[in-house]
C-alpha angles and dihedrals in degrees: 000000000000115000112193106203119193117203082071089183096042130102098254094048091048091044093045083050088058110038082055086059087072101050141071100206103056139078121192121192116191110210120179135141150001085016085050118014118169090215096065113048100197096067096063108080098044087054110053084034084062089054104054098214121176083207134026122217107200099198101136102113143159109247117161088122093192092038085058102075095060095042102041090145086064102046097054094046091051097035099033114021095028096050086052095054090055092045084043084054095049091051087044094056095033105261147122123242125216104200131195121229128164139237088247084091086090135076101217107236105117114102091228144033111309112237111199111272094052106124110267121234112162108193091210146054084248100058092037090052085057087043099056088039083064095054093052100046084052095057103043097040114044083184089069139146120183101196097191107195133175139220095004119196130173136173076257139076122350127327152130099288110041084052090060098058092048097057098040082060088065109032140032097231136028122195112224140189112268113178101053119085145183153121117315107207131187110234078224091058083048093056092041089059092042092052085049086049106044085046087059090048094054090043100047109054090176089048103154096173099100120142152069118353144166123230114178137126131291116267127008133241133154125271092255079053087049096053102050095050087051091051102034083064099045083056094053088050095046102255141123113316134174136173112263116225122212113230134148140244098258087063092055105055119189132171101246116051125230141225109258092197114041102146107143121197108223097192097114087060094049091045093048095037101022093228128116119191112243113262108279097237081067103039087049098054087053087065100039087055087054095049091052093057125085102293091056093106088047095038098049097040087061 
Protein backbone atom coordinates (compact mmCIF):
# COMPACT_ATOMS: atom_id res chain seq x y z
CA UNK A 1 0.00 0.00 0.00
CA UNK A 2 1.64 3.57 -1.06
CA UNK A 3 0.23 6.78 1.01
CA UNK A 4 1.26 10.10 -0.62
CA UNK A 5 1.15 12.56 2.02
CA UNK A 6 1.31 16.32 1.11
CA UNK A 7 2.59 18.87 4.04
CA UNK A 8 6.15 17.08 3.29
CA UNK A 9 7.87 19.31 6.34
CA UNK A 10 4.90 18.93 8.87
CA UNK A 11 4.58 16.62 11.97
CA UNK A 12 2.41 14.35 10.61
CA UNK A 13 4.54 13.92 7.24
CA UNK A 14 7.49 13.51 9.05
CA UNK A 15 5.62 11.04 11.68
CA UNK A 16 3.76 8.95 8.76
CA UNK A 17 7.64 8.75 7.15
CA UNK A 18 8.66 7.18 10.14
CA UNK A 19 5.97 4.86 11.35
CA UNK A 20 6.42 3.35 7.68
CA UNK A 21 9.93 2.76 8.64
CA UNK A 22 8.60 -0.08 10.93
CA UNK A 23 6.62 -1.75 8.77
CA UNK A 24 6.82 -4.13 5.51
CA UNK A 25 3.33 -3.33 3.85
CA UNK A 26 3.45 0.55 3.44
CA UNK A 27 4.88 2.96 1.30
CA UNK A 28 4.88 6.58 2.24
CA UNK A 29 5.71 9.07 -0.09
CA UNK A 30 6.26 12.72 1.38
CA UNK A 31 5.29 15.42 -1.33
CA UNK A 32 5.55 19.09 -0.50
CA UNK A 33 6.69 22.34 -2.49
CA UNK A 34 7.63 23.56 -4.85
CA UNK A 35 6.45 19.98 -6.69
CA UNK A 36 2.87 20.54 -4.73
CA UNK A 37 2.21 23.92 -3.25
CA UNK A 38 -1.32 24.67 -2.03
CA UNK A 39 -0.97 27.70 -2.95
CA UNK A 40 -0.72 26.99 -6.57
CA UNK A 41 -3.37 24.70 -7.80
CA UNK A 42 -1.92 23.67 -10.89
CA UNK A 43 0.84 21.83 -9.41
CA UNK A 44 -1.37 19.22 -7.58
CA UNK A 45 -2.35 16.80 -9.88
CA UNK A 46 0.81 16.37 -11.49
CA UNK A 47 2.26 15.74 -8.04
CA UNK A 48 0.32 13.06 -6.34
CA UNK A 49 -0.05 11.53 -10.10
CA UNK A 50 3.83 11.31 -9.92
CA UNK A 51 3.47 9.38 -6.70
CA UNK A 52 1.40 6.80 -7.49
CA UNK A 53 -0.44 6.50 -4.08
CA UNK A 54 -3.38 4.00 -3.58
CA UNK A 55 -4.44 6.46 -1.04
CA UNK A 56 -3.84 10.23 -0.59
CA UNK A 57 -3.26 11.94 3.19
CA UNK A 58 -3.97 15.62 2.87
CA UNK A 59 -2.32 16.81 5.87
CA UNK A 60 -0.09 20.51 4.21
CA UNK A 61 -1.96 23.49 6.01
CA UNK A 62 -1.62 27.03 6.99
CA UNK A 63 -1.47 27.24 10.33
CA UNK A 64 -0.13 30.28 11.69
CA UNK A 65 -3.42 30.77 13.56
CA UNK A 66 -2.53 34.48 14.56
CA UNK A 67 -0.85 35.17 11.14
CA UNK A 68 -4.21 34.22 9.65
CA UNK A 69 -6.16 37.11 10.34
CA UNK A 70 -3.95 39.54 8.32
CA UNK A 71 -3.47 37.10 5.32
CA UNK A 72 -7.01 35.59 4.97
CA UNK A 73 -6.58 35.46 1.28
CA UNK A 74 -3.75 33.01 1.97
CA UNK A 75 -5.23 30.87 4.27
CA UNK A 76 -8.10 30.07 2.30
CA UNK A 77 -6.17 29.46 -0.70
CA UNK A 78 -3.79 27.07 1.25
CA UNK A 79 -6.73 25.45 3.84
CA UNK A 80 -9.74 25.56 1.45
CA UNK A 81 -8.83 25.71 -2.08
CA UNK A 82 -5.98 24.14 -1.72
CA UNK A 83 -7.45 21.07 0.36
CA UNK A 84 -10.13 20.68 -2.61
CA UNK A 85 -7.59 20.46 -5.27
CA UNK A 86 -5.87 17.55 -3.42
CA UNK A 87 -9.16 15.84 -2.76
CA UNK A 88 -10.04 16.93 -6.91
CA UNK A 89 -6.45 14.98 -7.72
CA UNK A 90 -7.31 11.83 -5.66
CA UNK A 91 -10.90 11.46 -7.55
CA UNK A 92 -9.32 12.09 -10.31
CA UNK A 93 -6.69 9.10 -9.82
CA UNK A 94 -9.20 6.75 -8.02
CA UNK A 95 -8.58 7.08 -4.94
CA UNK A 96 -9.90 8.00 -1.53
CA UNK A 97 -8.34 11.34 0.79
CA UNK A 98 -7.98 11.36 4.30
CA UNK A 99 -7.82 14.95 5.16
CA UNK A 100 -6.65 16.75 8.47
CA UNK A 101 -8.88 19.52 10.14
CA UNK A 102 -8.61 20.90 13.65
CA UNK A 103 -10.61 21.27 16.54
CA UNK A 104 -10.48 25.16 15.99
CA UNK A 105 -13.94 24.54 13.82
CA UNK A 106 -15.77 25.11 17.11
CA UNK A 107 -16.55 27.92 19.03
CA UNK A 108 -16.14 26.57 22.56
CA UNK A 109 -18.78 27.04 23.99
CA UNK A 110 -20.19 23.22 24.92
CA UNK A 111 -19.70 22.31 28.13
CA UNK A 112 -18.20 18.75 26.95
CA UNK A 113 -16.20 17.00 24.19
CA UNK A 114 -17.54 17.72 21.01
CA UNK A 115 -18.46 14.71 19.20
CA UNK A 116 -18.80 15.48 15.02
CA UNK A 117 -22.12 16.59 14.20
CA UNK A 118 -22.17 19.37 16.83
CA UNK A 119 -22.92 22.59 14.91
CA UNK A 120 -19.12 24.55 13.75
CA UNK A 121 -18.47 27.96 14.61
CA UNK A 122 -14.72 28.80 14.39
CA UNK A 123 -14.19 32.14 16.08
CA UNK A 124 -11.09 32.94 13.70
CA UNK A 125 -9.85 33.23 9.97
CA UNK A 126 -7.58 29.93 10.92
CA UNK A 127 -10.40 27.44 11.98
CA UNK A 128 -12.93 28.81 9.08
CA UNK A 129 -10.15 28.30 6.45
CA UNK A 130 -10.18 24.50 7.72
CA UNK A 131 -13.91 24.70 7.71
CA UNK A 132 -14.38 25.62 4.56
CA UNK A 133 -11.45 23.17 3.53
CA UNK A 134 -13.79 20.53 4.84
CA UNK A 135 -16.43 21.45 2.88
CA UNK A 136 -14.46 21.30 -0.15
CA UNK A 137 -12.78 18.14 0.33
CA UNK A 138 -16.38 16.77 0.92
CA UNK A 139 -17.71 17.89 -2.35
CA UNK A 140 -14.78 16.95 -4.86
CA UNK A 141 -13.91 13.73 -3.36
CA UNK A 142 -17.22 11.36 -2.36
CA UNK A 143 -13.87 8.48 -0.63
CA UNK A 144 -13.18 10.85 1.91
CA UNK A 145 -12.06 10.96 5.73
CA UNK A 146 -11.77 14.40 7.62
CA UNK A 147 -9.72 13.40 10.61
CA UNK A 148 -10.21 16.74 12.65
CA UNK A 149 -7.35 16.72 15.70
CA UNK A 150 -6.40 19.19 18.23
CA UNK A 151 -3.05 20.62 20.00
CA UNK A 152 -0.59 18.53 17.81
CA UNK A 153 3.07 18.12 19.00
CA UNK A 154 6.10 15.83 17.49
CA UNK A 155 9.78 15.45 18.16
CA UNK A 156 9.58 17.69 14.66
CA UNK A 157 8.86 20.96 13.65
CA UNK A 158 7.42 23.46 15.97
CA UNK A 159 5.00 22.79 18.80
CA UNK A 160 3.90 23.12 22.34
CA UNK A 161 6.07 21.15 23.70
CA UNK A 162 8.96 21.59 22.36
CA UNK A 163 8.35 25.17 23.15
CA UNK A 164 8.13 24.39 26.47
CA UNK A 165 11.36 22.88 26.81
CA UNK A 166 13.00 25.76 25.06
CA UNK A 167 11.83 28.38 27.32
CA UNK A 168 12.31 26.40 30.73
CA UNK A 169 16.12 26.32 29.49
CA UNK A 170 16.22 30.11 29.87
CA UNK A 171 13.99 31.08 32.65
CA UNK A 172 12.81 29.77 35.82
CA UNK A 173 9.20 30.25 35.21
CA UNK A 174 6.99 30.37 32.29
CA UNK A 175 3.11 31.89 32.50
CA UNK A 176 0.74 29.82 30.71
CA UNK A 177 -2.81 29.87 29.60
CA UNK A 178 -5.35 28.17 32.39
CA UNK A 179 -8.81 28.27 31.39
CA UNK A 180 -8.63 26.54 27.58
CA UNK A 181 -8.72 23.01 27.28
CA UNK A 182 -8.55 20.37 25.10
CA UNK A 183 -7.02 17.14 23.80
CA UNK A 184 -3.25 17.04 23.56
CA UNK A 185 -2.32 14.39 20.65
CA UNK A 186 1.04 12.98 19.55
CA UNK A 187 1.55 13.54 15.55
CA UNK A 188 2.83 9.75 16.01
CA UNK A 189 -0.44 8.78 17.44
CA UNK A 190 -1.89 10.79 14.17
CA UNK A 191 0.08 8.65 11.73
CA UNK A 192 -0.69 5.40 13.78
CA UNK A 193 -4.56 6.05 13.24
CA UNK A 194 -4.06 7.06 9.68
CA UNK A 195 -1.96 3.73 8.89
CA UNK A 196 -5.18 1.69 10.81
CA UNK A 197 -7.30 3.54 8.74
CA UNK A 198 -5.69 3.43 5.19
CA UNK A 199 -5.24 -0.52 5.89
CA UNK A 200 -9.47 -0.70 6.35
CA UNK A 201 -9.88 1.16 3.37
CA UNK A 202 -7.66 -1.29 1.25
CA UNK A 203 -9.18 -3.99 2.77
CA UNK A 204 -12.46 -3.08 2.49
CA UNK A 205 -13.19 -2.38 -0.90
CA UNK A 206 -17.25 -1.74 0.11
CA UNK A 207 -16.14 0.42 2.86
CA UNK A 208 -19.49 3.08 3.39
CA UNK A 209 -18.26 4.65 6.35
CA UNK A 210 -16.95 7.66 4.89
CA UNK A 211 -17.33 11.08 6.80
CA UNK A 212 -16.47 13.44 9.70
CA UNK A 213 -14.33 12.07 12.51
CA UNK A 214 -12.23 13.03 15.56
CA UNK A 215 -8.98 11.88 16.09
CA UNK A 216 -7.25 13.37 19.44
CA UNK A 217 -5.65 12.06 22.37
CA UNK A 218 -6.97 10.27 25.06
CA UNK A 219 -8.06 12.32 28.00
CA UNK A 220 -8.28 16.37 28.21
CA UNK A 221 -6.48 19.10 30.54
CA UNK A 222 -5.67 22.64 30.04
CA UNK A 223 -2.37 24.02 28.43
CA UNK A 224 -0.99 25.11 31.92
CA UNK A 225 -1.83 21.36 32.62
CA UNK A 226 0.05 20.55 29.44
CA UNK A 227 3.03 22.26 30.33
CA UNK A 228 3.70 20.85 33.95
CA UNK A 229 3.39 17.40 33.01
CA UNK A 230 6.00 18.22 30.05
CA UNK A 231 8.14 19.62 32.26
CA UNK A 232 7.64 17.58 35.23
CA UNK A 233 9.03 14.83 33.05
CA UNK A 234 11.84 16.65 31.59
CA UNK A 235 12.75 17.16 35.17
CA UNK A 236 12.62 13.42 36.03
CA UNK A 237 14.73 12.79 33.17
CA UNK A 238 17.18 15.54 33.93
CA UNK A 239 16.29 18.14 31.41
CA UNK A 240 15.30 21.48 31.19
CA UNK A 241 12.25 22.55 34.08
CA UNK A 242 10.68 25.61 35.01
CA UNK A 243 7.75 26.65 37.33
CA UNK A 244 4.12 27.16 35.21
CA UNK A 245 2.36 29.88 35.98
CA UNK A 246 -1.65 29.92 35.79
CA UNK A 247 -2.98 32.76 33.94
CA UNK A 248 -5.78 33.26 31.93
CA UNK A 249 -6.55 33.99 28.81
CA UNK A 250 -7.42 37.82 29.31
CA UNK A 251 -3.72 38.30 30.38
CA UNK A 252 -2.49 36.82 27.28
CA UNK A 253 -3.98 38.68 24.71
CA UNK A 254 -3.57 37.35 20.70
CA UNK A 255 -5.11 38.47 17.64
CA UNK A 256 -7.07 35.60 16.80
CA UNK A 257 -9.40 34.17 19.69
CA UNK A 258 -9.53 30.61 20.77
CA UNK A 259 -11.72 28.24 21.54
CA UNK A 260 -11.85 27.90 25.29
CA UNK A 261 -13.49 24.63 25.08
CA UNK A 262 -12.00 22.28 22.22
CA UNK A 263 -12.33 18.77 23.78
CA UNK A 264 -13.22 16.52 21.09
CA UNK A 265 -14.83 12.73 21.92
CA UNK A 266 -13.10 10.16 19.52
CA UNK A 267 -15.43 7.28 20.16
CA UNK A 268 -16.98 7.10 16.48
CA UNK A 269 -13.29 6.42 15.21
CA UNK A 270 -12.64 3.77 17.69
CA UNK A 271 -16.14 2.16 16.95
CA UNK A 272 -15.55 2.28 12.89
CA UNK A 273 -11.50 1.42 13.12
CA UNK A 274 -11.34 -0.12 16.23
CA UNK A 275 -8.29 2.04 17.34
CA UNK A 276 -8.14 4.67 20.33
CA UNK A 277 -5.13 6.94 20.59
CA UNK A 278 -2.88 6.28 24.26
CA UNK A 279 -3.74 8.86 27.07
CA UNK A 280 -1.80 11.97 26.40
CA UNK A 281 -0.03 12.09 29.67
CA UNK A 282 1.63 8.88 28.17
CA UNK A 283 2.06 9.79 24.55
CA UNK A 284 3.51 12.90 25.71
CA UNK A 285 6.06 11.47 27.92
CA UNK A 286 7.17 9.38 24.98
CA UNK A 287 8.18 12.61 23.31
CA UNK A 288 9.47 14.34 26.06
CA UNK A 289 11.95 11.18 26.63
CA UNK A 290 13.12 11.70 22.68
CA UNK A 291 13.62 15.00 22.96
CA UNK A 292 15.95 14.48 26.09
CA UNK A 293 18.30 12.22 24.17
CA UNK A 294 21.24 13.45 21.97
CA UNK A 295 19.50 15.13 19.30
CA UNK A 296 17.37 17.75 22.22
CA UNK A 297 19.80 21.18 21.21
CA UNK A 298 19.21 20.41 17.60
CA UNK A 299 15.43 19.28 18.09
CA UNK A 300 14.31 22.11 20.06
CA UNK A 301 16.28 24.88 18.02
CA UNK A 302 14.05 23.69 14.67
Amino acid sequence: MRLAVTGRDGQVAASLVEAARDRDDVEVVAVGRPALDLARPDTVFAALEAARPDIVVSAAAYTAVDQAEDEQDLAFAVNAAGAGKVAEAAARLGVPVIHLSTDYVFDGTKDGAYVETDATAPLGVYGASKLAGEEAVAAANPRHLILRTAWVYSPFGRNFVKTMLRLAADRDEIAVVADQWGNPTSARDIADAILRAAARLRDDRNFAAFGVYHLAGEGDTSWSGFARHILDTSRALGGPYAKVRDIATADYPTKARRPQNSRLSSAKFANVFGWQAPHWRDAAERVVRRLGGSETKQALSA
